[in-house]
Amino acid sequence: MLRLAFQQAVSIRRTPISHRQLSHRLSTSMSTTEDSNFPVQAAIEQNLRQAFQPLHLQVMNESHRHNVPKGSETHFKVVVVSDAFTAVKSPVARHRMVNAALAEQLKGPVHALSIVCKTPAQWQAMLDEQGGGDVMIAASPACAGGDGSLPKRNEG
């Protein structure tokens, strides 16, 4: 079971670097979605950038893993590394900050949001701890099937 969870984890490429290098490298490797075919993902990225000025930002559309029509933008995972979290120790409080930044998306198109919030120091510690070239972020939970209110997936 643990091995399966590890294999399903999201891999993020890295090499050990200083905090200053981390800041520069991550700010230049932030996720960007300029494709108008993905307006919800683009709005999420824009809102998180404005709210947190992240050193690292990843927004992953995980809708394909759920029972929704092809091309949906309903299930997302975000990884945010920001100095804004330094004074906020509680993961729940950090998640509330992200939820507040994405309030508009959470009212409508976004059905599920998996959140990873780290300070630059925590992110660097993860880089150092995992020491093999990748930072492993745990996979989001498997879809439990929902309440049946969403349209069925188009397999075509």
mmCIF file of C-alpha atoms in Angstrom:
data_model
loop_
_atom_site.group_PDB
_atom_site.id
_atom_site.type_symbol
_atom_site.label_atom_id
_atom_site.label_comp_id
_atom_site.label_asym_id
_atom_site.label_seq_id
_atom_site.Cartn_x
_atom_site.Cartn_y
_atom_site.Cartn_z
ATOM 1 C CA MET A 1 0.000 0.000 0.000
ATOM 2 C CA LEU A 2 2.763 2.454 0.924
ATOM 3 C CA ARG A 3 4.640 1.582 -2.245
ATOM 4 C CA LEU A 4 1.527 2.268 -4.356
ATOM 5 C CA ALA A 5 1.027 5.649 -2.649
ATOM 6 C CA PHE A 6 4.677 6.486 -3.284
ATOM 7 C CA GLN A 7 4.368 5.533 -6.970
ATOM 8 C CA GLN A 8 1.268 7.701 -7.329
ATOM 9 C CA ALA A 9 2.993 10.726 -5.762
ATOM 10 C CA VAL A 10 3.633 13.797 -7.845
ATOM 11 C CA SER A 11 7.303 14.219 -8.668
ATOM 12 C CA ILE A 12 8.855 17.689 -8.770
ATOM 13 C CA ARG A 13 12.388 17.957 -10.181
ATOM 14 C CA ARG A 14 14.982 19.621 -7.951
ATOM 15 C CA THR A 15 18.593 19.914 -6.877
ATOM 16 C CA PRO A 16 19.843 21.126 -3.462
ATOM 17 C CA ILE A 17 20.364 24.889 -3.631
ATOM 18 C CA SER A 18 20.621 27.897 -1.322
ATOM 19 C CA HIS A 19 17.550 29.877 -0.218
ATOM 20 C CA ARG A 20 18.546 32.710 -2.589
ATOM 21 C CA GLN A 21 18.966 30.288 -5.496
ATOM 22 C CA LEU A 22 15.718 28.586 -4.494
ATOM 23 C CA SER A 23 13.880 31.894 -4.656
ATOM 24 C CA HIS A 24 15.235 32.724 -8.115
ATOM 25 C CA ARG A 25 14.833 29.232 -9.547
ATOM 26 C CA LEU A 26 11.318 28.693 -8.266
ATOM 27 C CA SER A 27 10.112 32.129 -9.292
ATOM 28 C CA THR A 28 11.201 31.368 -12.850
ATOM 29 C CA SER A 29 9.658 27.875 -12.855
ATOM 30 C CA MET A 30 6.177 28.755 -11.683
ATOM 31 C CA SER A 31 3.268 27.097 -13.381
ATOM 32 C CA THR A 32 1.631 29.190 -16.073
ATOM 33 C CA THR A 33 -1.508 28.527 -18.039
ATOM 34 C CA GLU A 34 -2.093 31.055 -20.771
ATOM 35 C CA ASP A 35 -4.312 28.759 -22.833
ATOM 36 C CA SER A 36 -7.842 30.165 -23.015
ATOM 37 C CA ASN A 37 -9.072 26.551 -23.136
ATOM 38 C CA PHE A 38 -8.377 26.360 -19.376
ATOM 39 C CA PRO A 39 -9.891 29.556 -17.912
ATOM 40 C CA VAL A 40 -10.512 28.135 -14.429
ATOM 41 C CA GLN A 41 -6.920 26.946 -14.033
ATOM 42 C CA ALA A 42 -5.642 30.297 -15.327
ATOM 43 C CA ALA A 43 -7.849 32.172 -12.830
ATOM 44 C CA ILE A 44 -6.611 29.973 -9.975
ATOM 45 C CA GLU A 45 -2.988 30.647 -10.918
ATOM 46 C CA GLN A 46 -3.599 34.393 -11.241
ATOM 47 C CA ASN A 47 -5.400 34.640 -7.888
ATOM 48 C CA LEU A 48 -2.714 32.646 -6.061
ATOM 49 C CA ARG A 49 0.092 34.726 -7.601
ATOM 50 C CA GLN A 50 -1.627 37.956 -6.576
ATOM 51 C CA ALA A 51 -2.427 36.763 -3.044
ATOM 52 C CA PHE A 52 0.883 35.082 -2.145
ATOM 53 C CA GLN A 53 3.658 36.177 -4.548
ATOM 54 C CA PRO A 54 4.790 32.528 -4.452
ATOM 55 C CA LEU A 55 8.363 31.407 -4.926
ATOM 56 C CA HIS A 56 6.894 28.220 -6.396
ATOM 57 C CA LEU A 57 3.403 27.558 -7.687
ATOM 58 C CA GLN A 58 1.915 24.486 -9.262
ATOM 59 C CA VAL A 59 -1.719 24.199 -10.250
ATOM 60 C CA MET A 60 -2.671 20.737 -11.452
ATOM 61 C CA ASN A 61 -6.031 19.929 -12.992
ATOM 62 C CA GLU A 62 -6.928 16.491 -11.601
ATOM 63 C CA SER A 63 -10.416 16.403 -13.084
ATOM 64 C CA HIS A 64 -9.464 13.564 -15.432
ATOM 65 C CA ARG A 65 -9.165 11.300 -12.353
ATOM 66 C CA HIS A 66 -12.829 11.819 -11.495
ATOM 67 C CA ASN A 67 -16.259 11.064 -12.894
ATOM 68 C CA VAL A 68 -16.683 14.274 -14.891
ATOM 69 C CA PRO A 69 -16.900 15.052 -18.620
ATOM 70 C CA LYS A 70 -13.639 15.124 -20.579
ATOM 71 C CA GLY A 71 -11.973 18.548 -20.462
ATOM 72 C CA SER A 72 -13.575 19.529 -17.141
ATOM 73 C CA GLU A 73 -11.982 21.964 -14.704
ATOM 74 C CA THR A 74 -13.542 20.846 -11.439
ATOM 75 C CA HIS A 75 -10.817 19.110 -9.379
ATOM 76 C CA PHE A 76 -7.454 20.776 -8.681
ATOM 77 C CA LYS A 77 -4.315 20.352 -6.617
ATOM 78 C CA VAL A 78 -2.202 23.386 -5.761
ATOM 79 C CA VAL A 79 1.313 23.567 -4.348
ATOM 80 C CA VAL A 80 2.148 27.048 -3.043
ATOM 81 C CA VAL A 81 5.537 28.004 -1.567
ATOM 82 C CA SER A 82 5.421 31.500 -0.127
ATOM 83 C CA ASP A 83 6.854 33.712 2.593
ATOM 84 C CA ALA A 84 3.223 34.579 3.387
ATOM 85 C CA PHE A 85 2.970 31.281 5.276
ATOM 86 C CA THR A 86 5.980 31.937 7.542
ATOM 87 C CA ALA A 87 3.964 33.557 10.347
ATOM 88 C CA VAL A 88 1.073 31.118 9.925
ATOM 89 C CA LYS A 89 1.998 27.817 11.561
ATOM 90 C CA SER A 90 -1.338 25.980 11.323
ATOM 91 C CA PRO A 91 -1.918 24.032 8.088
ATOM 92 C CA VAL A 92 -5.655 24.670 8.508
ATOM 93 C CA ALA A 93 -5.070 28.434 8.689
ATOM 94 C CA ARG A 94 -2.880 28.264 5.568
ATOM 95 C CA HIS A 95 -5.576 26.309 3.736
ATOM 96 C CA ARG A 96 -8.128 28.933 4.761
ATOM 97 C CA MET A 97 -5.882 31.611 3.249
ATOM 98 C CA VAL A 98 -5.799 29.704 -0.054
ATOM 99 C CA ASN A 99 -9.549 29.105 0.083
ATOM 100 C CA ALA A 100 -10.108 32.845 0.623
ATOM 101 C CA ALA A 101 -7.912 33.678 -2.383
ATOM 102 C CA LEU A 102 -9.931 31.240 -4.502
ATOM 103 C CA ALA A 103 -13.371 32.079 -3.084
ATOM 104 C CA GLU A 104 -14.846 32.888 -6.506
ATOM 105 C CA GLN A 105 -13.679 29.624 -8.087
ATOM 106 C CA LEU A 106 -14.823 27.601 -5.061
ATOM 107 C CA LYS A 107 -18.333 29.101 -5.335
ATOM 108 C CA GLY A 108 -18.755 27.754 -8.837
ATOM 109 C CA PRO A 109 -16.611 25.677 -11.118
ATOM 110 C CA VAL A 110 -14.207 24.107 -8.585
ATOM 111 C CA HIS A 111 -15.689 21.081 -6.832
ATOM 112 C CA ALA A 112 -12.535 19.808 -5.071
ATOM 113 C CA LEU A 113 -9.236 21.412 -4.103
ATOM 114 C CA SER A 114 -6.175 19.649 -2.670
ATOM 115 C CA ILE A 115 -3.776 22.141 -1.066
ATOM 116 C CA VAL A 116 -0.073 21.967 -0.164
ATOM 117 C CA CYS A 117 1.234 25.174 1.492
ATOM 118 C CA LYS A 118 4.912 25.495 2.450
ATOM 119 C CA THR A 119 7.266 28.226 3.542
ATOM 120 C CA PRO A 120 10.511 28.517 1.561
ATOM 121 C CA ALA A 121 12.373 26.962 4.521
ATOM 122 C CA GLN A 122 9.954 24.017 4.655
ATOM 123 C CA TRP A 123 10.266 23.522 0.901
ATOM 124 C CA GLN A 124 14.052 23.579 1.130
ATOM 125 C CA ALA A 125 13.909 21.044 3.983
ATOM 126 C CA MET A 126 11.815 18.768 1.769
ATOM 127 C CA LEU A 127 14.382 19.132 -1.009
ATOM 128 C CA ASP A 128 17.197 18.281 1.396
ATOM 129 C CA GLU A 129 15.338 15.417 3.071
ATOM 130 C CA GLN A 130 14.338 13.625 -0.097
ATOM 131 C CA GLY A 131 17.835 13.924 -1.513
ATOM 132 C CA GLY A 132 17.323 11.950 -4.717
ATOM 133 C CA GLY A 133 16.534 14.662 -7.248
ATOM 134 C CA ASP A 134 12.754 14.829 -6.792
ATOM 135 C CA VAL A 135 10.365 16.260 -4.229
ATOM 136 C CA MET A 136 7.524 13.844 -3.738
ATOM 137 C CA ILE A 137 4.120 15.334 -2.985
ATOM 138 C CA ALA A 138 1.544 12.773 -1.886
ATOM 139 C CA ALA A 139 -1.100 11.939 -4.454
ATOM 140 C CA SER A 140 -4.572 13.344 -3.937
ATOM 141 C CA PRO A 141 -7.132 10.919 -2.523
ATOM 142 C CA ALA A 142 -8.895 8.634 -4.975
ATOM 143 C CA CYS A 143 -12.291 9.760 -6.175
ATOM 144 C CA ALA A 144 -15.058 8.468 -3.916
ATOM 145 C CA GLY A 145 -17.618 8.747 -6.694
ATOM 146 C CA GLY A 146 -19.241 12.000 -5.624
ATOM 147 C CA ASP A 147 -22.913 12.490 -4.950
ATOM 148 C CA GLY A 148 -24.048 11.753 -8.515
ATOM 149 C CA SER A 149 -24.868 15.402 -9.282
ATOM 150 C CA LEU A 150 -22.157 15.812 -11.912
ATOM 151 C CA PRO A 151 -22.679 14.641 -15.508
ATOM 152 C CA LYS A 152 -21.141 11.276 -16.392
ATOM 153 C CA ARG A 153 -17.741 11.142 -18.069
ATOM 154 C CA ASN A 154 -17.601 11.103 -21.859
ATOM 155 C CA GLU A 155 -15.224 8.338 -22.800
ATOM 156 C CA GLY A 156 -14.667 9.655 -26.323
#
